mmCIF file of C-alpha atoms in Angstrom:
data_model
loop_
_atom_site.group_PDB
_atom_site.id
_atom_site.type_symbol
_atom_site.label_atom_id
_atom_site.label_comp_id
_atom_site.label_asym_id
_atom_site.label_seq_id
_atom_site.Cartn_x
_atom_site.Cartn_y
_atom_site.Cartn_z
ATOM 1 C CA MET A 932 8.886 -14.384 9.659
ATOM 2 C CA ILE A 933 11.982 -14.963 7.514
ATOM 3 C CA LEU A 934 13.229 -11.487 6.628
ATOM 4 C CA SER A 935 16.726 -10.783 5.405
ATOM 5 C CA ASP A 936 17.955 -7.161 5.557
ATOM 6 C CA LYS A 937 19.862 -7.468 2.285
ATOM 7 C CA SER A 938 17.150 -7.123 -0.458
ATOM 8 C CA THR A 939 14.153 -4.980 -1.418
ATOM 9 C CA THR A 940 11.701 -7.806 -0.587
ATOM 10 C CA PRO A 941 12.107 -7.292 3.153
ATOM 11 C CA ASN A 942 11.090 -3.592 2.732
ATOM 12 C CA LEU A 943 7.843 -4.692 1.103
ATOM 13 C CA TYR A 944 7.208 -7.074 3.972
ATOM 14 C CA ALA A 945 8.059 -4.413 6.498
ATOM 15 C CA ASP A 946 5.536 -2.028 4.950
ATOM 16 C CA LEU A 947 2.892 -4.706 4.884
ATOM 17 C CA TYR A 948 3.794 -5.830 8.406
ATOM 18 C CA SER A 949 3.477 -2.267 9.637
ATOM 19 C CA ASN A 950 -0.319 -2.933 9.393
ATOM 20 C CA PHE A 951 -0.058 -5.902 11.739
ATOM 21 C CA LYS A 952 -2.067 -5.668 14.960
ATOM 22 C CA PHE A 953 -2.547 -8.264 17.696
ATOM 23 C CA ILE A 954 -6.261 -8.794 16.731
ATOM 24 C CA GLY A 955 -7.982 -11.991 15.735
ATOM 25 C CA THR A 956 -5.969 -15.096 16.311
ATOM 26 C CA PRO A 957 -2.699 -13.248 17.116
ATOM 27 C CA SER A 958 -4.526 -11.401 20.001
ATOM 28 C CA LEU A 959 -4.091 -14.679 22.004
ATOM 29 C CA SER A 960 -0.363 -13.908 22.099
ATOM 30 C CA TYR A 961 -0.841 -10.903 24.417
ATOM 31 C CA ARG A 962 -4.221 -11.266 25.923
ATOM 32 C CA ASP A 963 -2.832 -12.980 29.023
ATOM 33 C CA MET A 964 0.487 -11.254 29.000
ATOM 34 C CA PRO A 965 -0.146 -8.611 31.730
ATOM 35 C CA ASP A 966 -0.882 -11.528 34.225
ATOM 36 C CA ILE A 967 2.170 -13.430 33.102
ATOM 37 C CA LEU A 968 4.477 -10.433 33.448
ATOM 38 C CA ASN A 969 3.033 -9.571 36.867
ATOM 39 C CA LYS A 970 3.541 -13.101 38.125
ATOM 40 C CA TYR A 971 7.113 -13.831 36.620
ATOM 41 C CA VAL A 972 8.984 -10.476 36.149
ATOM 42 C CA ARG A 973 10.687 -8.469 38.722
ATOM 43 C CA GLY A 974 11.886 -5.179 37.600
ATOM 44 C CA LYS A 975 10.989 -2.821 34.660
ATOM 45 C CA LYS A 976 13.987 -2.820 32.279
ATOM 46 C CA VAL A 977 13.105 -4.737 29.199
ATOM 47 C CA LEU A 978 14.781 -5.690 25.892
ATOM 48 C CA ASP A 979 12.367 -6.377 23.037
ATOM 49 C CA TYR A 980 14.523 -8.659 20.806
ATOM 50 C CA GLY A 981 13.166 -8.692 17.315
ATOM 51 C CA CYS A 982 10.803 -5.803 17.790
ATOM 52 C CA GLY A 983 9.634 -5.571 14.167
ATOM 53 C CA THR A 984 7.545 -2.401 13.697
ATOM 54 C CA ALA A 985 7.198 -1.820 17.433
ATOM 55 C CA GLU A 986 3.834 -3.507 18.054
ATOM 56 C CA SER A 987 5.275 -5.498 20.925
ATOM 57 C CA THR A 988 7.415 -2.612 22.099
ATOM 58 C CA LEU A 989 4.513 -0.240 22.408
ATOM 59 C CA PHE A 990 2.514 -3.002 24.185
ATOM 60 C CA LEU A 991 5.172 -3.383 26.806
ATOM 61 C CA LYS A 992 5.510 0.393 27.239
ATOM 62 C CA SER A 993 1.807 0.718 27.782
ATOM 63 C CA LEU A 994 2.186 -1.593 30.780
ATOM 64 C CA GLY A 995 4.814 0.716 32.310
ATOM 65 C CA TYR A 996 8.017 -1.026 31.288
ATOM 66 C CA ASN A 997 11.239 0.728 30.279
ATOM 67 C CA VAL A 998 11.886 -0.833 26.928
ATOM 68 C CA VAL A 999 14.751 -0.809 24.409
ATOM 69 C CA ALA A 1000 14.276 -2.668 21.140
ATOM 70 C CA VAL A 1001 16.511 -4.394 18.578
ATOM 71 C CA ASP A 1002 15.830 -5.896 15.117
ATOM 72 C CA ILE A 1003 17.867 -6.980 12.111
ATOM 73 C CA ASN A 1004 15.568 -5.231 9.587
ATOM 74 C CA GLU A 1005 16.381 -1.601 9.020
ATOM 75 C CA ARG A 1006 13.046 -0.783 7.269
ATOM 76 C CA MET A 1007 11.122 -2.227 10.191
ATOM 77 C CA LEU A 1008 13.290 -0.171 12.645
ATOM 78 C CA SER A 1009 12.546 2.975 10.676
ATOM 79 C CA ILE A 1010 8.784 2.327 10.875
ATOM 80 C CA ALA A 1011 9.059 1.513 14.572
ATOM 81 C CA GLN A 1012 10.897 4.853 15.221
ATOM 82 C CA GLU A 1013 8.220 6.763 13.309
ATOM 83 C CA ARG A 1014 5.510 5.083 15.448
ATOM 84 C CA ASP A 1015 7.514 5.707 18.661
ATOM 85 C CA PRO A 1016 9.678 8.849 18.135
ATOM 86 C CA ASN A 1017 11.111 8.929 21.585
ATOM 87 C CA GLY A 1018 11.705 5.089 21.685
ATOM 88 C CA GLU A 1019 15.311 3.491 21.518
ATOM 89 C CA TYR A 1020 15.511 1.144 18.435
ATOM 90 C CA THR A 1021 18.804 -0.380 17.410
ATOM 91 C CA LYS A 1022 19.802 -2.384 14.367
ATOM 92 C CA ILE A 1023 21.641 -5.630 15.218
ATOM 93 C CA ASN A 1024 23.798 -8.056 13.050
ATOM 94 C CA SER A 1025 24.083 -11.778 13.536
ATOM 95 C CA GLY A 1026 22.096 -11.756 16.713
ATOM 96 C CA VAL A 1027 24.602 -9.883 18.837
ATOM 97 C CA VAL A 1028 23.106 -7.174 21.030
ATOM 98 C CA PRO A 1029 25.197 -4.010 22.021
ATOM 99 C CA PHE A 1030 24.469 -4.218 25.706
ATOM 100 C CA ASP A 1031 26.366 -5.301 28.875
ATOM 101 C CA ASP A 1032 26.056 -8.561 30.716
ATOM 102 C CA ASN A 1033 23.230 -8.706 33.253
ATOM 103 C CA SER A 1034 21.433 -5.658 31.901
ATOM 104 C CA PHE A 1035 17.703 -6.607 31.574
ATOM 105 C CA ASP A 1036 14.905 -7.787 33.958
ATOM 106 C CA LEU A 1037 13.096 -9.180 30.967
ATOM 107 C CA VAL A 1038 13.940 -10.128 27.404
ATOM 108 C CA LEU A 1039 10.903 -10.798 25.149
ATOM 109 C CA CYS A 1040 11.106 -12.613 21.762
ATOM 110 C CA SER A 1041 7.834 -12.334 20.028
ATOM 111 C CA PHE A 1042 7.661 -14.609 16.991
ATOM 112 C CA VAL A 1043 11.414 -14.312 16.463
ATOM 113 C CA LEU A 1044 12.960 -17.782 17.050
ATOM 114 C CA LEU A 1045 10.742 -19.376 14.383
ATOM 115 C CA GLU A 1046 12.581 -17.312 11.845
ATOM 116 C CA ILE A 1047 15.788 -19.187 12.560
ATOM 117 C CA GLY A 1048 16.376 -22.255 10.401
ATOM 118 C CA GLU A 1049 19.257 -23.883 12.382
ATOM 119 C CA LYS A 1050 19.367 -25.171 15.908
ATOM 120 C CA ASP A 1051 22.941 -23.981 16.364
ATOM 121 C CA GLU A 1052 22.130 -20.422 15.257
ATOM 122 C CA MET A 1053 19.074 -20.448 17.708
ATOM 123 C CA LEU A 1054 21.241 -21.618 20.550
ATOM 124 C CA ASN A 1055 23.740 -18.706 19.815
ATOM 125 C CA THR A 1056 20.853 -16.253 19.907
ATOM 126 C CA VAL A 1057 19.373 -17.594 23.105
ATOM 127 C CA GLN A 1058 22.981 -17.653 24.601
ATOM 128 C CA GLU A 1059 23.222 -13.937 23.825
ATOM 129 C CA ILE A 1060 19.807 -13.328 25.465
ATOM 130 C CA TYR A 1061 21.103 -15.259 28.548
ATOM 131 C CA ARG A 1062 24.186 -13.053 28.688
ATOM 132 C CA VAL A 1063 22.271 -9.746 28.803
ATOM 133 C CA LEU A 1064 19.600 -11.043 31.356
ATOM 134 C CA LYS A 1065 20.230 -10.165 34.909
ATOM 135 C CA GLU A 1066 20.510 -12.866 37.509
ATOM 136 C CA GLY A 1067 16.943 -13.930 38.328
ATOM 137 C CA GLY A 1068 15.769 -12.236 35.134
ATOM 138 C CA THR A 1069 12.999 -13.586 32.931
ATOM 139 C CA PHE A 1070 13.069 -14.641 29.189
ATOM 140 C CA ILE A 1071 9.657 -15.057 27.466
ATOM 141 C CA SER A 1072 9.435 -16.615 24.018
ATOM 142 C CA ILE A 1073 6.230 -16.198 22.025
ATOM 143 C CA SER A 1074 5.984 -18.544 19.105
ATOM 144 C CA ALA A 1075 3.756 -20.873 17.077
ATOM 145 C CA SER A 1076 2.589 -23.964 18.913
ATOM 146 C CA ASP A 1077 2.940 -27.518 17.695
ATOM 147 C CA HIS A 1078 -0.554 -27.288 16.342
ATOM 148 C CA THR A 1079 -0.379 -24.029 14.414
ATOM 149 C CA TYR A 1080 -0.087 -25.380 10.888
ATOM 150 C CA HIS A 1081 -2.703 -28.056 10.917
ATOM 151 C CA HIS A 1082 -5.963 -26.318 12.067
ATOM 152 C CA GLU A 1083 -8.519 -23.830 11.118
ATOM 153 C CA TRP A 1084 -7.981 -20.433 12.686
ATOM 154 C CA LEU A 1085 -10.026 -17.278 12.654
ATOM 155 C CA THR A 1086 -7.621 -14.939 10.947
ATOM 156 C CA LEU A 1087 -4.728 -17.183 9.899
ATOM 157 C CA ASN A 1088 -4.583 -19.434 6.928
ATOM 158 C CA THR A 1089 -2.176 -22.389 7.106
ATOM 159 C CA ASN A 1090 -3.567 -24.422 4.219
ATOM 160 C CA PHE A 1091 -0.463 -24.597 2.154
ATOM 161 C CA PRO A 1092 1.499 -27.618 0.553
ATOM 162 C CA GLU A 1093 4.542 -26.678 2.554
ATOM 163 C CA ASN A 1094 2.725 -27.340 5.831
ATOM 164 C CA LYS A 1095 2.073 -31.058 5.097
ATOM 165 C CA ASN A 1096 4.212 -33.692 6.937
ATOM 166 C CA ILE A 1097 6.410 -31.005 8.595
ATOM 167 C CA THR A 1098 9.237 -32.008 10.903
ATOM 168 C CA SER A 1099 11.538 -29.946 13.077
ATOM 169 C CA GLY A 1100 13.338 -27.379 10.908
ATOM 170 C CA SER A 1101 10.858 -27.625 7.956
ATOM 171 C CA LYS A 1102 9.959 -24.406 6.275
ATOM 172 C CA VAL A 1103 6.316 -23.431 6.756
ATOM 173 C CA LYS A 1104 3.919 -20.939 5.325
ATOM 174 C CA ILE A 1105 1.229 -18.820 6.970
ATOM 175 C CA GLU A 1106 -1.078 -16.091 5.702
ATOM 176 C CA PHE A 1107 -2.528 -13.262 7.877
ATOM 177 C CA ARG A 1108 -5.871 -12.834 6.109
ATOM 178 C CA ASP A 1109 -6.668 -9.457 7.584
ATOM 179 C CA ILE A 1110 -3.603 -7.776 6.163
ATOM 180 C CA ASN A 1111 -3.109 -9.826 3.022
ATOM 181 C CA LEU A 1112 0.449 -10.983 4.088
ATOM 182 C CA THR A 1113 1.922 -14.341 3.587
ATOM 183 C CA ILE A 1114 5.216 -15.283 5.190
ATOM 184 C CA ASP A 1115 7.651 -18.178 5.617
ATOM 185 C CA ASP A 1116 8.848 -19.302 9.001
ATOM 186 C CA TYR A 1117 10.549 -22.527 10.286
ATOM 187 C CA PHE A 1118 8.722 -25.176 12.354
ATOM 188 C CA TRP A 1119 10.119 -26.019 15.759
ATOM 189 C CA THR A 1120 8.371 -28.082 18.342
ATOM 190 C CA GLU A 1121 8.005 -27.185 21.967
ATOM 191 C CA LYS A 1122 10.478 -30.019 22.705
ATOM 192 C CA ASP A 1123 12.991 -28.173 20.387
ATOM 193 C CA TYR A 1124 12.562 -24.925 22.145
ATOM 194 C CA ARG A 1125 12.983 -26.599 25.566
ATOM 195 C CA GLU A 1126 16.142 -28.299 24.459
ATOM 196 C CA ILE A 1127 17.684 -24.973 23.243
ATOM 197 C CA PHE A 1128 16.659 -23.019 26.225
ATOM 198 C CA GLN A 1129 17.982 -25.470 28.675
ATOM 199 C CA LYS A 1130 21.340 -25.767 26.757
ATOM 200 C CA ALA A 1131 21.601 -22.020 27.061
ATOM 201 C CA GLY A 1132 21.426 -22.297 30.817
ATOM 202 C CA LEU A 1133 17.801 -21.117 31.303
ATOM 203 C CA VAL A 1134 15.316 -22.797 33.594
ATOM 204 C CA ILE A 1135 11.850 -23.249 32.135
ATOM 205 C CA THR A 1136 9.293 -21.955 34.560
ATOM 206 C CA HIS A 1137 5.998 -22.308 32.735
ATOM 207 C CA VAL A 1138 4.507 -22.904 29.240
ATOM 208 C CA HIS A 1139 1.268 -21.213 28.467
ATOM 209 C CA ASN A 1140 -0.936 -22.143 25.600
ATOM 210 C CA PRO A 1141 -3.792 -19.733 25.402
ATOM 211 C CA LEU A 1142 -7.275 -20.737 24.215
ATOM 212 C CA GLY A 1143 -10.036 -18.567 22.784
ATOM 213 C CA LYS A 1144 -12.678 -17.562 25.273
ATOM 214 C CA GLU A 1145 -16.318 -16.531 24.702
ATOM 215 C CA ASP A 1146 -15.775 -13.074 26.222
ATOM 216 C CA ASP A 1147 -12.868 -12.376 23.740
ATOM 217 C CA GLY A 1148 -15.371 -10.887 21.398
ATOM 218 C CA TYR A 1149 -14.342 -13.217 18.467
ATOM 219 C CA LYS A 1150 -16.158 -16.131 16.751
ATOM 220 C CA TRP A 1151 -13.334 -18.526 17.350
ATOM 221 C CA LYS A 1152 -12.758 -21.546 15.217
ATOM 222 C CA ASP A 1153 -10.240 -24.150 16.484
ATOM 223 C CA GLU A 1154 -8.770 -21.622 18.940
ATOM 224 C CA LYS A 1155 -11.566 -22.681 21.369
ATOM 225 C CA THR A 1156 -10.020 -26.129 21.876
ATOM 226 C CA ILE A 1157 -6.436 -25.946 20.497
ATOM 227 C CA SER A 1158 -3.921 -23.171 21.001
ATOM 228 C CA PRO A 1159 -1.993 -21.794 18.055
ATOM 229 C CA ILE A 1160 0.365 -19.993 20.395
ATOM 230 C CA SER A 1161 3.110 -21.206 22.655
ATOM 231 C CA ILE A 1162 4.337 -18.835 25.421
ATOM 232 C CA ILE A 1163 7.557 -20.291 27.171
ATOM 233 C CA ILE A 1164 8.579 -18.415 30.422
ATOM 234 C CA CYS A 1165 12.170 -19.073 31.565
ATOM 235 C CA ASN A 1166 14.374 -17.789 34.372
ATOM 236 C CA LYS A 1167 18.085 -17.007 34.634
ATOM 237 C CA GLY A 1168 18.673 -18.431 38.042
#
């Protein structure tokens, strides 16, 4: 989501976003993550890049990972620290992280890169992620898929004028129905992400587009046949 840290509006968004849970349509982002992590990640030291209010951080910790987290939004970090008093949460500026080269076995970006409106800025961010990854380390980006803004989802509403005839870099809008939160993002295709990751020196290992299953416990809509989520797994090798 597009959240500057220089106005009162982000504080309102942060408070609303603190109610966000990976349930309904967003649950597909993490349903298969334990298997993905077991398959592609070696080591337990993790950077949650763009942690928000710590939902992703707490998920990783529940799986036994040693996680430090960063974000640009001070209010979100405050909420994250309240939720996880013993956690390590750090405010960053301009995408630069205060860690040494080759520090982490895994860097996770959960719905972060779609907040960036310029490819050059995204490349700078991913290059910084590459820097702090250990050799052989894993980078995982979770983002909207190419199909997110054109279908009917269980708990997401994308029926907005902004989402018509979108192209790479277009501003898009999405509503989380269950928490009454509407946010703006930028639309980037899988091809765009691939281009950026490869320019940064990463090797794309796998792309996972999770579909809704009968045993998920939801009455899925288009999630049954089209994935709203793109999980791109890369390696620094």
